[in-house]
JSON list of C-alpha atoms in Angstrom, two decimals:
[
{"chain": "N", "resi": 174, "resn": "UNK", "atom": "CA", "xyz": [27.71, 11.23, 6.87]},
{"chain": "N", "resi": 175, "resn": "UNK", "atom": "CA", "xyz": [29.76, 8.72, 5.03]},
{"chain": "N", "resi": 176, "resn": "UNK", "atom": "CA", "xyz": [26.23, 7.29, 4.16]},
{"chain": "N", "resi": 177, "resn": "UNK", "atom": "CA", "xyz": [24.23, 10.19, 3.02]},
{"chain": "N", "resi": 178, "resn": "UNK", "atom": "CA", "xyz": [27.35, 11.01, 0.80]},
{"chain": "N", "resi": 179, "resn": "UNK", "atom": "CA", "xyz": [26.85, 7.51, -0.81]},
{"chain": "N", "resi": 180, "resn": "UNK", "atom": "CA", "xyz": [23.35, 7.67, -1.18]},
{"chain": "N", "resi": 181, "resn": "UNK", "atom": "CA", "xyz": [23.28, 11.53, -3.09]},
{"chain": "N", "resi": 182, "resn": "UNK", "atom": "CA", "xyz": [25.96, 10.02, -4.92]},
{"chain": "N", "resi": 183, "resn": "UNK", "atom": "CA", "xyz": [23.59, 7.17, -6.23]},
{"chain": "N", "resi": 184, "resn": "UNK", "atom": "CA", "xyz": [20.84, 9.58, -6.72]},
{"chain": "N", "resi": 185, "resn": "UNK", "atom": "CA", "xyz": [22.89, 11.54, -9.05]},
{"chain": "N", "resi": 186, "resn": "UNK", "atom": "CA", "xyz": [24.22, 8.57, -11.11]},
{"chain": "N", "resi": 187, "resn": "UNK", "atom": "CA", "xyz": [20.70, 7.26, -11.33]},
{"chain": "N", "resi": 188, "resn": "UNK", "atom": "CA", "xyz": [19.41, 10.60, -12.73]},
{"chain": "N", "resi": 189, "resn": "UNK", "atom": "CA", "xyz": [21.57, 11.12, -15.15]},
{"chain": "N", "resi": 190, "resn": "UNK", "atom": "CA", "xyz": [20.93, 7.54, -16.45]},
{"chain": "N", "resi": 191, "resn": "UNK", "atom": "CA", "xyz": [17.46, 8.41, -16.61]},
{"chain": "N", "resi": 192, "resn": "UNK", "atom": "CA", "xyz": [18.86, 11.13, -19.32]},
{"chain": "N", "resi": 193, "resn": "UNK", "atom": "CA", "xyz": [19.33, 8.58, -21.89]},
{"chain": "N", "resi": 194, "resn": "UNK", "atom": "CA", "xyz": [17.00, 8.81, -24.73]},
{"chain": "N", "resi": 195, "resn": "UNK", "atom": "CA", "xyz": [16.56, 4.89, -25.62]},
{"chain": "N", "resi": 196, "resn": "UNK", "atom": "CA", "xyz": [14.54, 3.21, -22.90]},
{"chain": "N", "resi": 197, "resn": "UNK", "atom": "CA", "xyz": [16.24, -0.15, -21.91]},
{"chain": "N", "resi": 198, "resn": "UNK", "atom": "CA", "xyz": [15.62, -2.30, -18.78]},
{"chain": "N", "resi": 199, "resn": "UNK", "atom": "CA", "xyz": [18.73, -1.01, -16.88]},
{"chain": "N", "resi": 200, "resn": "UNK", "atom": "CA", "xyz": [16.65, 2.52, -17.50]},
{"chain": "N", "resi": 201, "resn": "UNK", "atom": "CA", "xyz": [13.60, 0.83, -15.62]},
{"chain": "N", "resi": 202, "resn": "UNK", "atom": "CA", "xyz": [15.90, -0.78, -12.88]},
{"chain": "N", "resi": 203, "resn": "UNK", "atom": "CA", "xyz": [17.75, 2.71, -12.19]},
{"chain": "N", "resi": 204, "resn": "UNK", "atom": "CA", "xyz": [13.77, 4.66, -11.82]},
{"chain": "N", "resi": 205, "resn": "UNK", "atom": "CA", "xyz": [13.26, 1.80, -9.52]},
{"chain": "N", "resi": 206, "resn": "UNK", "atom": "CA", "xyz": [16.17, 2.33, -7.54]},
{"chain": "N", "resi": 207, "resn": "UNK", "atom": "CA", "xyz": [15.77, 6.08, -7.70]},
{"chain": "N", "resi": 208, "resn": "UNK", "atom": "CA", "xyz": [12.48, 5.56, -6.58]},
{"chain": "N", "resi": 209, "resn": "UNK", "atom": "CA", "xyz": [13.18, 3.54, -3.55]},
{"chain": "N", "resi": 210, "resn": "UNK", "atom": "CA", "xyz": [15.83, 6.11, -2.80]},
{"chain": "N", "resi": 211, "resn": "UNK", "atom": "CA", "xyz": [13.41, 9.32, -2.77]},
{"chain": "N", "resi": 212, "resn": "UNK", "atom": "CA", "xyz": [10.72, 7.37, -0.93]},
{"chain": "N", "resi": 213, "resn": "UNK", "atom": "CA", "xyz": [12.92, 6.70, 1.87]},
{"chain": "N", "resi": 214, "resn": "UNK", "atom": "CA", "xyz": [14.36, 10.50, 2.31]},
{"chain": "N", "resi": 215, "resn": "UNK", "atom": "CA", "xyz": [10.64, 11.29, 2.15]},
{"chain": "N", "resi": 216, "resn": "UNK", "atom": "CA", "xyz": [10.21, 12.50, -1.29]},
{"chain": "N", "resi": 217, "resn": "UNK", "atom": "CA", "xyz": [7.22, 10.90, -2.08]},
{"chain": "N", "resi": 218, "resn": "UNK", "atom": "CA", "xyz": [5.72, 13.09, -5.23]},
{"chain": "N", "resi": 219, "resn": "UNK", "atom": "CA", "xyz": [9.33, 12.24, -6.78]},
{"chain": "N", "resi": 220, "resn": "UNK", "atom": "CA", "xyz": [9.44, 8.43, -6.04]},
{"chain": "N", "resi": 221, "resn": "UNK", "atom": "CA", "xyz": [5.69, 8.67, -7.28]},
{"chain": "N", "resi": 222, "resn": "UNK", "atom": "CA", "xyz": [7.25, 9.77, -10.71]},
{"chain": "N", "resi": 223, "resn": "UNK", "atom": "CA", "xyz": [9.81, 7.03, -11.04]},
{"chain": "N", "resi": 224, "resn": "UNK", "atom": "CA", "xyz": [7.82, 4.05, -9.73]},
{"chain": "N", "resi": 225, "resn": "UNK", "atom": "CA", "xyz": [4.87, 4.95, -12.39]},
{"chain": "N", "resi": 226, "resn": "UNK", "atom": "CA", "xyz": [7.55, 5.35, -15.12]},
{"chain": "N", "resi": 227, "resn": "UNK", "atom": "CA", "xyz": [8.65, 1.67, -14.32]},
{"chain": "N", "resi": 228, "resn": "UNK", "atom": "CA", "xyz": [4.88, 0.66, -14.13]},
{"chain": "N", "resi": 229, "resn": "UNK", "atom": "CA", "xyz": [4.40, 2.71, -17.90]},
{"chain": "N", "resi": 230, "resn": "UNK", "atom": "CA", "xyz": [7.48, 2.56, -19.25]},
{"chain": "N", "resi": 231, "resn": "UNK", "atom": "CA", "xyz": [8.56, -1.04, -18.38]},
{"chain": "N", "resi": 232, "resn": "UNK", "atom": "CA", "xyz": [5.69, -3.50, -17.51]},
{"chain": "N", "resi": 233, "resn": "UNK", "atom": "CA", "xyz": [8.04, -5.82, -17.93]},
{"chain": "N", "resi": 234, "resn": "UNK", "atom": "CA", "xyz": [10.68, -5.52, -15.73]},
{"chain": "N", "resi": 235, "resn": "UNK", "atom": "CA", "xyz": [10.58, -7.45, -12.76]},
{"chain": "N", "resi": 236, "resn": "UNK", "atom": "CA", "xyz": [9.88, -4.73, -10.68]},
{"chain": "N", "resi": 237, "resn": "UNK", "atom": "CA", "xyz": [6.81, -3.29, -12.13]},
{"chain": "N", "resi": 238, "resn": "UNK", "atom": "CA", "xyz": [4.82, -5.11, -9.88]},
{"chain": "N", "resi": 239, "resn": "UNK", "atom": "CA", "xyz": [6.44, -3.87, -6.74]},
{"chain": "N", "resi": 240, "resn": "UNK", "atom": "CA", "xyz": [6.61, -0.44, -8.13]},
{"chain": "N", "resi": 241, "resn": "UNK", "atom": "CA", "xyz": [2.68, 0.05, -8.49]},
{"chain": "N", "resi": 242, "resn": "UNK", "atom": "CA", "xyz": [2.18, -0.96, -4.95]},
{"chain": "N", "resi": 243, "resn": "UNK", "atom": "CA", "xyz": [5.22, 1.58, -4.22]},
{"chain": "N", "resi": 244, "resn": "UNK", "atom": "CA", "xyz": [2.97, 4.42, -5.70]},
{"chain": "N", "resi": 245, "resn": "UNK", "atom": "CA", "xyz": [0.16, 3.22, -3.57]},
{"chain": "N", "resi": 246, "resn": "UNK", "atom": "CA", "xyz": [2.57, 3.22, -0.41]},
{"chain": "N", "resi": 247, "resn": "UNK", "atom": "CA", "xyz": [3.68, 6.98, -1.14]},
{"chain": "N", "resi": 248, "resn": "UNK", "atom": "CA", "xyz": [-0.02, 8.06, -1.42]},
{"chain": "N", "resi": 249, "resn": "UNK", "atom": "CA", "xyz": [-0.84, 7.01, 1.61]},
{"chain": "N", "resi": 250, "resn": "UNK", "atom": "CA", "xyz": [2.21, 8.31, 3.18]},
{"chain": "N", "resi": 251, "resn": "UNK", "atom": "CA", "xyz": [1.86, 11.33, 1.65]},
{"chain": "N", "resi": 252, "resn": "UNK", "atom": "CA", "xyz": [-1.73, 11.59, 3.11]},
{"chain": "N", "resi": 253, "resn": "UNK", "atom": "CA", "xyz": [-3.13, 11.41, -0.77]},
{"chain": "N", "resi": 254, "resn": "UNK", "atom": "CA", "xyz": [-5.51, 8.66, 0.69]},
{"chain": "N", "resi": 255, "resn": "UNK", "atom": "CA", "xyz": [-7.90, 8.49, -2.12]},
{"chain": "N", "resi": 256, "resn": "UNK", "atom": "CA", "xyz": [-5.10, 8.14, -4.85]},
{"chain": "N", "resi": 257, "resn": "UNK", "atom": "CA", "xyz": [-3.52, 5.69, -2.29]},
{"chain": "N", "resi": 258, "resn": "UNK", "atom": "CA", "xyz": [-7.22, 3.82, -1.95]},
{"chain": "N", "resi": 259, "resn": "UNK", "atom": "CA", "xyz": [-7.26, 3.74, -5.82]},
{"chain": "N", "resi": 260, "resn": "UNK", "atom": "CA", "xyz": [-3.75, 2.52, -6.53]},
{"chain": "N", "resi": 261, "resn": "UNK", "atom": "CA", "xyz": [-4.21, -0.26, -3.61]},
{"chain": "N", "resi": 262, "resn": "UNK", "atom": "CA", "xyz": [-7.49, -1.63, -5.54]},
{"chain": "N", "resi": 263, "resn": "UNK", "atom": "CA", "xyz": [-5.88, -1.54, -9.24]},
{"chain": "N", "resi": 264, "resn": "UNK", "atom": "CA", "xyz": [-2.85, -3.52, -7.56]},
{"chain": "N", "resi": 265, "resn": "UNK", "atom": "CA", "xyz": [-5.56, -6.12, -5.73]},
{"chain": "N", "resi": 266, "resn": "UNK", "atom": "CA", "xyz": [-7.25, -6.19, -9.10]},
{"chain": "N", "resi": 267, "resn": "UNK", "atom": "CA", "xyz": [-4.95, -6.34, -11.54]},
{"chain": "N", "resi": 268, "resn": "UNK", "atom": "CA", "xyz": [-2.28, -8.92, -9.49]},
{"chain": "N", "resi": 269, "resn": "UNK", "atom": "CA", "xyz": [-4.78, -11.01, -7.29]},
{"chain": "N", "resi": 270, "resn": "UNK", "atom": "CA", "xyz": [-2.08, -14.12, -7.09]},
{"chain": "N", "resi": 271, "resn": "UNK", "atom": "CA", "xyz": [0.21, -11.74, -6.00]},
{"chain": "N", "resi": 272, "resn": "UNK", "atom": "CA", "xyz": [1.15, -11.92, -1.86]},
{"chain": "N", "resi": 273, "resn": "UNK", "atom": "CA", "xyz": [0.58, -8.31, -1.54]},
{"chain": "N", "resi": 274, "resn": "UNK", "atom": "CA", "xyz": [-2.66, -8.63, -3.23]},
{"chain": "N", "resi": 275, "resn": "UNK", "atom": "CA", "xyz": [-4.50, -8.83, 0.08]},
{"chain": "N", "resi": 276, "resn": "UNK", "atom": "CA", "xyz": [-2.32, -6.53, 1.96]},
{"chain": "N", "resi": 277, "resn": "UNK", "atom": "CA", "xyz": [-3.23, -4.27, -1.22]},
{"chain": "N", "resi": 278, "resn": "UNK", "atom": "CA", "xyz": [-6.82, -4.81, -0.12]},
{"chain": "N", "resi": 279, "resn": "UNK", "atom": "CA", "xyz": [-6.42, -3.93, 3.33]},
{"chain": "N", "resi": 280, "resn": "UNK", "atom": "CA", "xyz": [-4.26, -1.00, 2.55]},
{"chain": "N", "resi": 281, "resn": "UNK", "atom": "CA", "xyz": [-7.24, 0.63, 0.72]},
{"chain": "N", "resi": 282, "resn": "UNK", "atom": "CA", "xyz": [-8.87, -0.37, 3.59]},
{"chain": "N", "resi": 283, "resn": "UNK", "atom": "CA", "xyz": [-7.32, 1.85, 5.96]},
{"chain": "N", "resi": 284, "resn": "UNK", "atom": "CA", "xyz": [-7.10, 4.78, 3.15]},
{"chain": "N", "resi": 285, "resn": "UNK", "atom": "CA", "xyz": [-10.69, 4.76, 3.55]},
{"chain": "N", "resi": 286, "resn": "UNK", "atom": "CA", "xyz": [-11.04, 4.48, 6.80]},
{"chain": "N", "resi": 287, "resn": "UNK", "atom": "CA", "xyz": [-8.82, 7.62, 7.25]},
{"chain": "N", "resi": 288, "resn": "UNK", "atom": "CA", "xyz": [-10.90, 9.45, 4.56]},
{"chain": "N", "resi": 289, "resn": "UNK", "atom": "CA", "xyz": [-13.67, 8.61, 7.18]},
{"chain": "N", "resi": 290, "resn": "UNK", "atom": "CA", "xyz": [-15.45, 6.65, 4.83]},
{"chain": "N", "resi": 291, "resn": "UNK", "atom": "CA", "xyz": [-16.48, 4.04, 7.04]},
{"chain": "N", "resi": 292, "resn": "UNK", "atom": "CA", "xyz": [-18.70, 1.91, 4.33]},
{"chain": "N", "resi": 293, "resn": "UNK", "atom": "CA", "xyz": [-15.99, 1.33, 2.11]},
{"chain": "N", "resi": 294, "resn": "UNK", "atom": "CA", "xyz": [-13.45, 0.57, 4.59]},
{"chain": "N", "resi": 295, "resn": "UNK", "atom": "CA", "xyz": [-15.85, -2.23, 6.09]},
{"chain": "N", "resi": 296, "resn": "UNK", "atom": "CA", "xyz": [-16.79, -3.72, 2.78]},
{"chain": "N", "resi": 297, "resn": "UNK", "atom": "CA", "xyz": [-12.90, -4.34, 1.71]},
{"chain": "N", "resi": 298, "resn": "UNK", "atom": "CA", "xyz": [-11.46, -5.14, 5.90]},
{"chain": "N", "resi": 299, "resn": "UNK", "atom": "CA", "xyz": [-14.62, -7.53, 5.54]},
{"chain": "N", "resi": 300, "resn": "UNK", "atom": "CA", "xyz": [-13.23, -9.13, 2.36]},
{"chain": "N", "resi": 301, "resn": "UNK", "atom": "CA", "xyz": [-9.89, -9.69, 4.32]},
{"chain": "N", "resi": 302, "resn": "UNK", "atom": "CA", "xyz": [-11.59, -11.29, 7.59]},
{"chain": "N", "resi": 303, "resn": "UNK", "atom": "CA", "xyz": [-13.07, -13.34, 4.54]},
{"chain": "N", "resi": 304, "resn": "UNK", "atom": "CA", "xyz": [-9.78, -14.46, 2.96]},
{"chain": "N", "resi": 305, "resn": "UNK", "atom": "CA", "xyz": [-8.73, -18.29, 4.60]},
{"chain": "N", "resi": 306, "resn": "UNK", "atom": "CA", "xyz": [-5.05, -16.15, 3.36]},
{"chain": "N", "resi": 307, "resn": "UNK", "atom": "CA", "xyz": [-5.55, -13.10, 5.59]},
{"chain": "N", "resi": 308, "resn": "UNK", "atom": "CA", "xyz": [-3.71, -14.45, 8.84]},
{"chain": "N", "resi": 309, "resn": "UNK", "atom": "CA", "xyz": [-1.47, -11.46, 9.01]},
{"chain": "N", "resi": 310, "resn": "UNK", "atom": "CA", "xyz": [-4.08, -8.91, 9.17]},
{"chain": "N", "resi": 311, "resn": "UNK", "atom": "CA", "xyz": [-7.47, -10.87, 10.20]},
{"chain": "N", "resi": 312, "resn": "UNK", "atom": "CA", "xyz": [-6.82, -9.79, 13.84]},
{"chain": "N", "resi": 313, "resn": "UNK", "atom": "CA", "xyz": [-6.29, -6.17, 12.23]},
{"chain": "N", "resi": 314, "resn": "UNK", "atom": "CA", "xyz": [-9.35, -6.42, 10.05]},
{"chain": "N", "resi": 315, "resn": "UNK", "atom": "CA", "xyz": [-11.73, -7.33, 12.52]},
{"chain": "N", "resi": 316, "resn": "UNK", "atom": "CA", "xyz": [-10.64, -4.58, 14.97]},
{"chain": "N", "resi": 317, "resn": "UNK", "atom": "CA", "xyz": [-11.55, -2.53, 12.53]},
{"chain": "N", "resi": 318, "resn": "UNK", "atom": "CA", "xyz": [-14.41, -3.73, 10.79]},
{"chain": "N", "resi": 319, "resn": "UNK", "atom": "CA", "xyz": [-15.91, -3.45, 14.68]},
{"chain": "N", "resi": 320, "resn": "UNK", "atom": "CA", "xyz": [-14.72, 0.36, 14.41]},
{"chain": "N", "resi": 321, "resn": "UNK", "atom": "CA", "xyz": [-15.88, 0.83, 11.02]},
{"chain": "N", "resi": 322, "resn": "UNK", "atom": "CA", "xyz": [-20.12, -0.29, 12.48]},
{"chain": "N", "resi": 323, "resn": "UNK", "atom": "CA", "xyz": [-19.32, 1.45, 15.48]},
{"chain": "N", "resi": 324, "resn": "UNK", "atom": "CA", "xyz": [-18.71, 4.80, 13.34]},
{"chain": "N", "resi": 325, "resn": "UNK", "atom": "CA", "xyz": [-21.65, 3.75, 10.96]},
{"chain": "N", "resi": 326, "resn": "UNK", "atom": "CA", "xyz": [-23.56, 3.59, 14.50]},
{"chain": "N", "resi": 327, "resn": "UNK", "atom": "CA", "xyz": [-24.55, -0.12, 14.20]},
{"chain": "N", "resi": 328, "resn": "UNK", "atom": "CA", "xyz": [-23.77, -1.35, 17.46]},
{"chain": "N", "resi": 329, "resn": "UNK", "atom": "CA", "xyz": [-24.85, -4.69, 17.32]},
{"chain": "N", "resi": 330, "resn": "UNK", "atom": "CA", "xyz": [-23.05, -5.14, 14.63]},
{"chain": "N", "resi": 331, "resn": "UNK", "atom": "CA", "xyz": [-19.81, -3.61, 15.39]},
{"chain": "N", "resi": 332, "resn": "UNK", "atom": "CA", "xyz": [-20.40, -5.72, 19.18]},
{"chain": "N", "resi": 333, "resn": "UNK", "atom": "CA", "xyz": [-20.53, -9.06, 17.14]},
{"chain": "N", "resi": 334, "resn": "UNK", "atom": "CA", "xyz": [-17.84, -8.32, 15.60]},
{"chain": "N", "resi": 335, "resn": "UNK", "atom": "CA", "xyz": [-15.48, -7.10, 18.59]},
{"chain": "N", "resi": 336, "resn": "UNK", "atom": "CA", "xyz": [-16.98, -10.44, 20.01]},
{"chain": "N", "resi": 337, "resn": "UNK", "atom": "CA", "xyz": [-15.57, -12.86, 16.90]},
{"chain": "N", "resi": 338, "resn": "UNK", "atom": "CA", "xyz": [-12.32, -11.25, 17.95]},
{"chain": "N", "resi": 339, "resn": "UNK", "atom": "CA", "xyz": [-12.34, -11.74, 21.02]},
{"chain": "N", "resi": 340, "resn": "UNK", "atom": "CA", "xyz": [-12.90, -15.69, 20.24]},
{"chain": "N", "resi": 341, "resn": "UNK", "atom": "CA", "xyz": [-10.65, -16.21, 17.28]},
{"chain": "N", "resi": 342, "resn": "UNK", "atom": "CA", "xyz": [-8.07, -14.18, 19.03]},
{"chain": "N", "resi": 343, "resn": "UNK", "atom": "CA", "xyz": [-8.74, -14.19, 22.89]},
{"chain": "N", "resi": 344, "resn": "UNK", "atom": "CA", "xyz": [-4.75, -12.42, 23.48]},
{"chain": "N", "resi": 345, "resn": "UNK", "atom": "CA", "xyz": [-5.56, -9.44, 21.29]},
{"chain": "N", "resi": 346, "resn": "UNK", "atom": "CA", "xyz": [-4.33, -6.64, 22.18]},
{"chain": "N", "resi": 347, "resn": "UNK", "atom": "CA", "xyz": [-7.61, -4.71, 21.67]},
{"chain": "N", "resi": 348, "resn": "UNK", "atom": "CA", "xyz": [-9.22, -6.91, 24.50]}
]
């Protein structure tokens, strides 16, 4: 309780920062913050609002970066998977040095795999498997790029892929 109280507390100090006219960093920091804050109480439209002002209003601010890939994060959790597919490519695009560029990349992955579009989803979990980077989410990937032919009903293909799997990572837990 103690908690909550704290946290509405913030939001409302936050907001009314926000109110000042002149836009300064501190302004971008606070719509960060404010952002992070509605995205975990599930206000996703809202944190949508405040991330993309930090992304507009302050590309510089060192968390401008973070807060595009936040918008992508609250699409997808919002269900707005092509908006979250979109956001997730303009991130891998825009910041392909970055360490979330890849996980950008999958991330629009699964958006449109959800949407059920199964060609677009293989094309960009393919580019992961590709990546010597993708470690974290090459066992993922090729899961699902075997999903992906199996729902574009090429067998073979989707079976030669289960089958790499199976060899570059005979513990999966898809086996």
């Amino acid at each position: 309780l103690i908690e909550r109280k704290a946290v509405v507390e913030a939001k409302v100090e936050l907001e009314q920062l926000l109110l000042v006219k002149k836009p300064t960093m501190l302004i971008g920091d606070a719509a960060f913050l404010l952002g992070t804050l509605q995205m975990e109480a599930g206000g996703y439209d809202e944190a949508v609002l405040h991330f993309l002002r930090v992304v507009e209003q302050f590309p510089k601010s060192e968390f401008a970066v973070e807060s595009l890939y936040k918008v992508g994060e609250c699409y997808a959790l919002s269900k707005q998977l092509s908006k979250s597919a979109e956001t997730f490519e303009t991130f891998a695009r825009k910041y392909k040095e970055h360490p979330l560029a890849l996980e950008a990349v999958f991330n629009s992955a699964d958006a449109y795999f959800q949407m059920g579009d199964y060609q677009q989803a293989l094309v960009r979990y393919q580019h992961v498997v590709a990546d010597a980077k993708a470690t974290a989410f090459r066992e993922e990937a090729l899961y699902r790029v075997s999903i992906a032919y199996y729902n574009l009903k090429k067998l073979k293909e989707g079976a030669d892929s289960f089958a790499l799997l199976l060899k570059d990572f005979p513990e999966t837990k898809y086996a």
